[in-house]
CSV table of C-alpha atoms and ligand atoms in Angstrom, one decimal:
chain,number,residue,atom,x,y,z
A,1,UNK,CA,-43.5,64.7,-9.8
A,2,UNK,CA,-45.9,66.3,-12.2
A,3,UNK,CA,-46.4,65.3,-15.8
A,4,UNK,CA,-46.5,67.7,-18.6
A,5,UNK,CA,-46.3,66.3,-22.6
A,6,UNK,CA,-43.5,67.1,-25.8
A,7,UNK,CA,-45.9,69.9,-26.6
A,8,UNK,CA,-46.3,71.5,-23.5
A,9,UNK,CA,-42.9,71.2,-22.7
A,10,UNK,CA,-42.2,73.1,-26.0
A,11,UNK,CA,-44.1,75.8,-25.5
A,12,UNK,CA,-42.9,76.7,-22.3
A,13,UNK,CA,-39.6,75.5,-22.9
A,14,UNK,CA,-38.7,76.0,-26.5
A,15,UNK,CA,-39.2,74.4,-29.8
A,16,UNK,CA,-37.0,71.4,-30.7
A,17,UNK,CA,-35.1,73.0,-33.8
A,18,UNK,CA,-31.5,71.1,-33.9
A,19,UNK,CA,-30.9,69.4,-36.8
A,20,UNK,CA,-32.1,65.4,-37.1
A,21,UNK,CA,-29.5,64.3,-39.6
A,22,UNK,CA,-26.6,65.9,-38.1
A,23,UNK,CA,-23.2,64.0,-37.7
A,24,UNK,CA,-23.2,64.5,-33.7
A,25,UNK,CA,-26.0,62.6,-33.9
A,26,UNK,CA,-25.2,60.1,-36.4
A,27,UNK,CA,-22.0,59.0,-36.6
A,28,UNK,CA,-20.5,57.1,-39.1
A,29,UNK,CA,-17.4,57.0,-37.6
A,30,UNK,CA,-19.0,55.2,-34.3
A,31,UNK,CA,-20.4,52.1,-35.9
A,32,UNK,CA,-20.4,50.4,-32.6
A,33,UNK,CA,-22.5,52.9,-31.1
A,34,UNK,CA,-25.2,52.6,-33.9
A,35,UNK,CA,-25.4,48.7,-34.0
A,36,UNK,CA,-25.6,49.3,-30.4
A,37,UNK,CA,-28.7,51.9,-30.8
A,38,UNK,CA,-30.1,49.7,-33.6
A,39,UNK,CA,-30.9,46.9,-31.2
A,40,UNK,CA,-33.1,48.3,-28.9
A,41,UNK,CA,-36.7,46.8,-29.5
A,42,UNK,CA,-39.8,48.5,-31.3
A,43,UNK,CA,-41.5,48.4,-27.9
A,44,UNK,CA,-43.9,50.6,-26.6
A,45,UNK,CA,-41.9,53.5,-25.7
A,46,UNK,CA,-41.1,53.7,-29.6
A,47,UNK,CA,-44.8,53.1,-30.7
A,48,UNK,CA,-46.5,55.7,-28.3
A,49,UNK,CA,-44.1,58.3,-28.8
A,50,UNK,CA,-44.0,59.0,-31.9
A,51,UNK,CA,-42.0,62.3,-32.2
A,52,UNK,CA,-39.5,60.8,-29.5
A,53,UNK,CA,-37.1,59.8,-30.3
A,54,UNK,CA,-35.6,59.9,-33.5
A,55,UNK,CA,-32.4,60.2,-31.7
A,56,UNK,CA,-33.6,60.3,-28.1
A,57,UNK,CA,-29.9,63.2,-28.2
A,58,UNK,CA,-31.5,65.1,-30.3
A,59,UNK,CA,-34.4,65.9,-27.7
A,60,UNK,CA,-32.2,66.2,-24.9
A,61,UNK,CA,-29.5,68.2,-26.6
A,62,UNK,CA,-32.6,70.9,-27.2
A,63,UNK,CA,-33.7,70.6,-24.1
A,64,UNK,CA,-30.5,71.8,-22.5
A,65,UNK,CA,-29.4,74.1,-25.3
A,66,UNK,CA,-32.6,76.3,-25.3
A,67,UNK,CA,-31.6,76.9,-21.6
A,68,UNK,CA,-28.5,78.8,-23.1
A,69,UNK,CA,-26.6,77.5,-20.1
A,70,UNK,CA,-23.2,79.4,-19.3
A,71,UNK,CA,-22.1,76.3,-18.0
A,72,UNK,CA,-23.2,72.5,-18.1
A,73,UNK,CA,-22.4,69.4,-16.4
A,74,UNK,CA,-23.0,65.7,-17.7
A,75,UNK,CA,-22.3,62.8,-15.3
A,76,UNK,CA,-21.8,60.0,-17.4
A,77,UNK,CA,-20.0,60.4,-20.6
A,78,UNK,CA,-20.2,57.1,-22.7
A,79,UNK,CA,-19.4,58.0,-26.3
A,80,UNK,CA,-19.8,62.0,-25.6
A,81,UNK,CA,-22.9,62.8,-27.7
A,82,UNK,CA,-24.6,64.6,-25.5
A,83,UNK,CA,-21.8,67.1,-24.3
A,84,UNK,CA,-20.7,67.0,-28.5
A,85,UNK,CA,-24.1,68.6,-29.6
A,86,UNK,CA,-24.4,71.0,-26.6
A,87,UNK,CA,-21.0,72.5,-27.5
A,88,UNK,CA,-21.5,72.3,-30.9
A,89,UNK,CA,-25.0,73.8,-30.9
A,90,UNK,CA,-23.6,76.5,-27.9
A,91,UNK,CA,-19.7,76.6,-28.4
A,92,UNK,CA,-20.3,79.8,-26.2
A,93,UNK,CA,-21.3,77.1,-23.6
A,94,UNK,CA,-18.5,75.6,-20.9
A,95,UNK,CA,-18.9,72.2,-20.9
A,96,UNK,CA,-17.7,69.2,-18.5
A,97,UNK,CA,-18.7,66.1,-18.6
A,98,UNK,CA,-17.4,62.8,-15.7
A,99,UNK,CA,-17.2,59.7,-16.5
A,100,UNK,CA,-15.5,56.8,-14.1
A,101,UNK,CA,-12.2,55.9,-15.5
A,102,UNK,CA,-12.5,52.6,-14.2
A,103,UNK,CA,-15.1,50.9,-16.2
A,104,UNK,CA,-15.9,47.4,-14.0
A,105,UNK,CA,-18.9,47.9,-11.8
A,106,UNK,CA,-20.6,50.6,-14.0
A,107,UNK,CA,-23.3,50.3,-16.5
A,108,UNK,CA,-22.6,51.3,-20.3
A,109,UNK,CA,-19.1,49.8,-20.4
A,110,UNK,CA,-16.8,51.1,-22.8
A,111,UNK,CA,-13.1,51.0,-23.1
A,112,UNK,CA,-11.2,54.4,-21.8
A,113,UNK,CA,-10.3,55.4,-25.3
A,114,UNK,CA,-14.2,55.4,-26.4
A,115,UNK,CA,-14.8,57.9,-23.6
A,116,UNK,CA,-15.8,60.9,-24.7
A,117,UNK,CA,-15.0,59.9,-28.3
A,118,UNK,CA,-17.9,62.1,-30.0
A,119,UNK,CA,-16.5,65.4,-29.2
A,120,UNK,CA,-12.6,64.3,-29.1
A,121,UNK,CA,-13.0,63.2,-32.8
A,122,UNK,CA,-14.1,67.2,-33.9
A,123,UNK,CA,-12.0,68.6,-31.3
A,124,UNK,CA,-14.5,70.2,-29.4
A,125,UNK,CA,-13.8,72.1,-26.4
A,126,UNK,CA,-15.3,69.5,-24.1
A,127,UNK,CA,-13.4,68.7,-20.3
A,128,UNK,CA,-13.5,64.9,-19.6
A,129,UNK,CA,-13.2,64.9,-15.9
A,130,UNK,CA,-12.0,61.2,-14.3
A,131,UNK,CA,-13.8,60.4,-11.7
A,132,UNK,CA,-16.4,58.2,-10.2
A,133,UNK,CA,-19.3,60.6,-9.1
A,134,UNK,CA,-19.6,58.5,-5.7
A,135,UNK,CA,-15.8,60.2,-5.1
A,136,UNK,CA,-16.1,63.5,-6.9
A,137,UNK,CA,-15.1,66.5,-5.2
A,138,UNK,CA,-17.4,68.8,-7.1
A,139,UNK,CA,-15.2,71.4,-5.8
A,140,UNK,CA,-12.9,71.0,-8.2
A,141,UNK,CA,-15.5,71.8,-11.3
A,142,UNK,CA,-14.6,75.3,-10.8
A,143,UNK,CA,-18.5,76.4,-9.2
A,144,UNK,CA,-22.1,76.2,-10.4
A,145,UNK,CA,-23.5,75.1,-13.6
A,146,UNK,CA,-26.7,76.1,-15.0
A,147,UNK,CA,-28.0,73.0,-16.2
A,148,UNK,CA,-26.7,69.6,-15.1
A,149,UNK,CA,-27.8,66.4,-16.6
A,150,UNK,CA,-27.5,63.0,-14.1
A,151,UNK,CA,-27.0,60.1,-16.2
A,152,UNK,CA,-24.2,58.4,-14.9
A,153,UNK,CA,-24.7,55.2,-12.4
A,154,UNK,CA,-28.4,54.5,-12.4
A,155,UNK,CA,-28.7,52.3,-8.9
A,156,UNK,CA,-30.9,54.0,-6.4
A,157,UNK,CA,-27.8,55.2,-4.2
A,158,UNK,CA,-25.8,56.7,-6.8
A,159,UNK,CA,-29.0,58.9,-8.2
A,160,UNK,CA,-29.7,59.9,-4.5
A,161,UNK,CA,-26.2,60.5,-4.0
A,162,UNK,CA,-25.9,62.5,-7.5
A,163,UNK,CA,-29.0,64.4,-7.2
A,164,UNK,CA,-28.1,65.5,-3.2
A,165,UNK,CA,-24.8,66.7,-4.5
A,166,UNK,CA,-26.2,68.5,-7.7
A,167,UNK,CA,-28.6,70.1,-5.6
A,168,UNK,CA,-25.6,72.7,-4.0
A,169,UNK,CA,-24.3,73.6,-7.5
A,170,UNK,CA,-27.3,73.8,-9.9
A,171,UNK,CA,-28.5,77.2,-11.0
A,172,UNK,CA,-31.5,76.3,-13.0
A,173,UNK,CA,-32.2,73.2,-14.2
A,174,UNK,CA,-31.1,69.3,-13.3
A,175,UNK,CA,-32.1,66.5,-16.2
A,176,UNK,CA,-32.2,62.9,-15.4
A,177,UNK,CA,-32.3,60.2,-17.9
A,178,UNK,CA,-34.0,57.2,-17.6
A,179,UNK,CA,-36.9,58.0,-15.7
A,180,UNK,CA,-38.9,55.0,-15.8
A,181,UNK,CA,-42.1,54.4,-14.4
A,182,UNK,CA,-43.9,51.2,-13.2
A,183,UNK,CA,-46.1,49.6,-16.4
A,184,UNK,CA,-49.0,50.4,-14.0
A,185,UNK,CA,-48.8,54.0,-14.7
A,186,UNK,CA,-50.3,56.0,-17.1
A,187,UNK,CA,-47.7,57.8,-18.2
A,188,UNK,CA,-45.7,54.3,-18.6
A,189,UNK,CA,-43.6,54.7,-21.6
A,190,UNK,CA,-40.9,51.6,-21.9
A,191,UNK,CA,-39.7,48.9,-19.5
A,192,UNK,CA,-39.2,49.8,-16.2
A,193,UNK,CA,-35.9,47.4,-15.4
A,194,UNK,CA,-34.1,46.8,-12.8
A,195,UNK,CA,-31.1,48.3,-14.8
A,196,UNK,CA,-33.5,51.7,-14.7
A,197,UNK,CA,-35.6,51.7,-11.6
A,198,UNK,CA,-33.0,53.2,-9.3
A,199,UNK,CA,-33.7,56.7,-11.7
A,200,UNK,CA,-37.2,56.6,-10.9
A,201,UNK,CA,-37.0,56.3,-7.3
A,202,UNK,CA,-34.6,58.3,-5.9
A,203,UNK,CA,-35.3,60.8,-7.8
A,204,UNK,CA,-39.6,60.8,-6.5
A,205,UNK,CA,-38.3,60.3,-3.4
A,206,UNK,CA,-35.9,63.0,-3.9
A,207,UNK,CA,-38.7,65.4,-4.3
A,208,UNK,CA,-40.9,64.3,-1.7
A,209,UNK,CA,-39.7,66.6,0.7
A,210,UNK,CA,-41.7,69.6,1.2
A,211,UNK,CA,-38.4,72.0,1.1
A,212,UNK,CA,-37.7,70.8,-2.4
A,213,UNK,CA,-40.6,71.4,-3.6
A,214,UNK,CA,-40.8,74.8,-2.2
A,215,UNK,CA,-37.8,75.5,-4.5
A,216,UNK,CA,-37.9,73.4,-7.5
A,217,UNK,CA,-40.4,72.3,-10.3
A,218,UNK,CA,-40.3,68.4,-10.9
A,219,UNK,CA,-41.9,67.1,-14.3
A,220,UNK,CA,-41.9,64.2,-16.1
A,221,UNK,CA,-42.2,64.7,-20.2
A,222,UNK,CA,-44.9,62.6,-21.0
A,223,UNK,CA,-43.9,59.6,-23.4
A,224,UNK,CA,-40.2,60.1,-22.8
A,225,UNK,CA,-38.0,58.3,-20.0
A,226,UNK,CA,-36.6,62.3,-18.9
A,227,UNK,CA,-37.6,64.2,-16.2
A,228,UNK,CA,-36.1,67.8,-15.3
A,229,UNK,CA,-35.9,69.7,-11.8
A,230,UNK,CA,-36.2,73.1,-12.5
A,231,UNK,CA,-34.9,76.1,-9.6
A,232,UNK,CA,-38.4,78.1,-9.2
A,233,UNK,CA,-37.2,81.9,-9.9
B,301,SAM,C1,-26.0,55.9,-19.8
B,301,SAM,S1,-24.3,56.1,-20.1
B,301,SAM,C2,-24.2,57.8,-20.4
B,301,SAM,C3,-24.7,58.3,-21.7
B,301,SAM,C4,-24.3,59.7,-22.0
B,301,SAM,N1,-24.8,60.6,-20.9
B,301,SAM,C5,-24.9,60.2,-23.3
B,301,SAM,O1,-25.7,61.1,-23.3
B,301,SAM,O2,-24.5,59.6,-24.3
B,301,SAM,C6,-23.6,56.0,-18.5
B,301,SAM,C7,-22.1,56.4,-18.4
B,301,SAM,O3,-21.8,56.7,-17.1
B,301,SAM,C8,-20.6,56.0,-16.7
B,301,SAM,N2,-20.8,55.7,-15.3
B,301,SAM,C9,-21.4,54.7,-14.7
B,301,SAM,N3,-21.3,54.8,-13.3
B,301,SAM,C10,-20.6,55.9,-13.1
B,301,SAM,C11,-20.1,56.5,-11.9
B,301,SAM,N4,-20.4,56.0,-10.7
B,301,SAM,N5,-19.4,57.6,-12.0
B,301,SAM,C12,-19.1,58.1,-13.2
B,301,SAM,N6,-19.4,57.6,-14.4
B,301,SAM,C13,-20.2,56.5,-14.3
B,301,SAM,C14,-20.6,54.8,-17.6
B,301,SAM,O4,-19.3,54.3,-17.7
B,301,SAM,C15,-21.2,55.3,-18.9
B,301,SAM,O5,-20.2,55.9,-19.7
């Protein structure tokens, strides 16, 4: 996994040019989402950072819009913001987005009707798929996607598992959230949990093997807890 920071990643990548302030971003209509936001700590992640986040969305939505994906997959919904600002930022852009309808056991728990709220609210074009990715028949998403972004279950097994089966229907680029590393490391930028650590692991080990790395790019963006897997042209 190699490391590269916000400003490198921008100039190879893109500036970040969405809009802060915008309403997919901050919601007044989702007050339980922003009290929910509002809690998290000043820790070290926030001090360090400094550009990241504002909205931690807002990064990741220009991140996977400036790859003008034809298509793009999220696994794990929650509220939806993420697949809201890529459509609304790319309507040209298919997106799907999975989310387990059954809530017990998974992390992030919100009732069924909160699912996917974000871009049901504006009536964006946004397919909820039902399903729990350890069960998906990826089949069924109607073939590849050009950027996929794994943030659904975050135990060990369930990255491995989503990472193995992104791996056949990726075209470009694969974006994991919450990748945490160990308070040892330099590039250390919040807690590593136990709620987190599953990210961070499967996905190094993912990319330990020397046929992956033949065909992909792995980077962590320094100061942030995303990594991206990028198909080497
Ligand atoms: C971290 S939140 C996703 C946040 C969302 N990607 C965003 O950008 O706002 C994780 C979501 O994944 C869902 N989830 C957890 N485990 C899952 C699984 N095995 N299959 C599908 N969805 C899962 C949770 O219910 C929750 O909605």
């Amino acid at each position: 996994m190699l490391c590269m920071d916000i400003a490198e990643f921008q100039s190879r990548f893109g500036a970040h040019n969405l809009p802060l302030s915008n309403d997919i971003f901050w919601d007044s209509d989702l007050s339980d989402f922003k009290m929910n936001w509002n809690k998290l700590p000043p820790n070290q992640f926030y001090k360090d950072a400094k550009v990241y986040p504002f909205n931690d969305y807002v990064f990741k939505a220009n991140m996977i819009v400036n790859r003008k994906p034809k298509r793009f997959l999220e696994l794990g919904t929650w509220y939806g913001h993420t697949s809201a600002a890529v459509k609304y930022f790319s309507p040209e852009t298919e997106v799907q987005t999975v989310c387990a309808p059954v809530q017990s056991g998974t992390n992030n728990k919100l009732a069924n009707e909160r699912i996917g709220i974000a871009f049901r609210r504006i009536n964006l074009d946004v397919k909820q798929v039902w399903a729990n990715t350890e069960t998906l028949d990826y089949s069924t998403l109607g073939g590849n996607f050009d950027v996929i972004y794994i943030d659904a279950c975050h135990d060990y097994k369930n990255v491995k598992q989503d990472l193995e089966n992104c791996e056949k229907i990726f075209n470009d680029m694969i974006i994991l959230d919450d990748y945490v590393l160990p308070k040892w490391n330099s590039r250390w930028c919040r807690e590593q949990r136990s709620y987190n650590v599953g990210v961070w692991k499967a996905t190094d080990e993912f990319m330990r093997d020397p046929e992956r790395k033949k065909k992909y790019e792995a980077w962590h963006i320094y100061g942030t807890p995303v990594a991206f897997i990028l198909r080497r042209k």
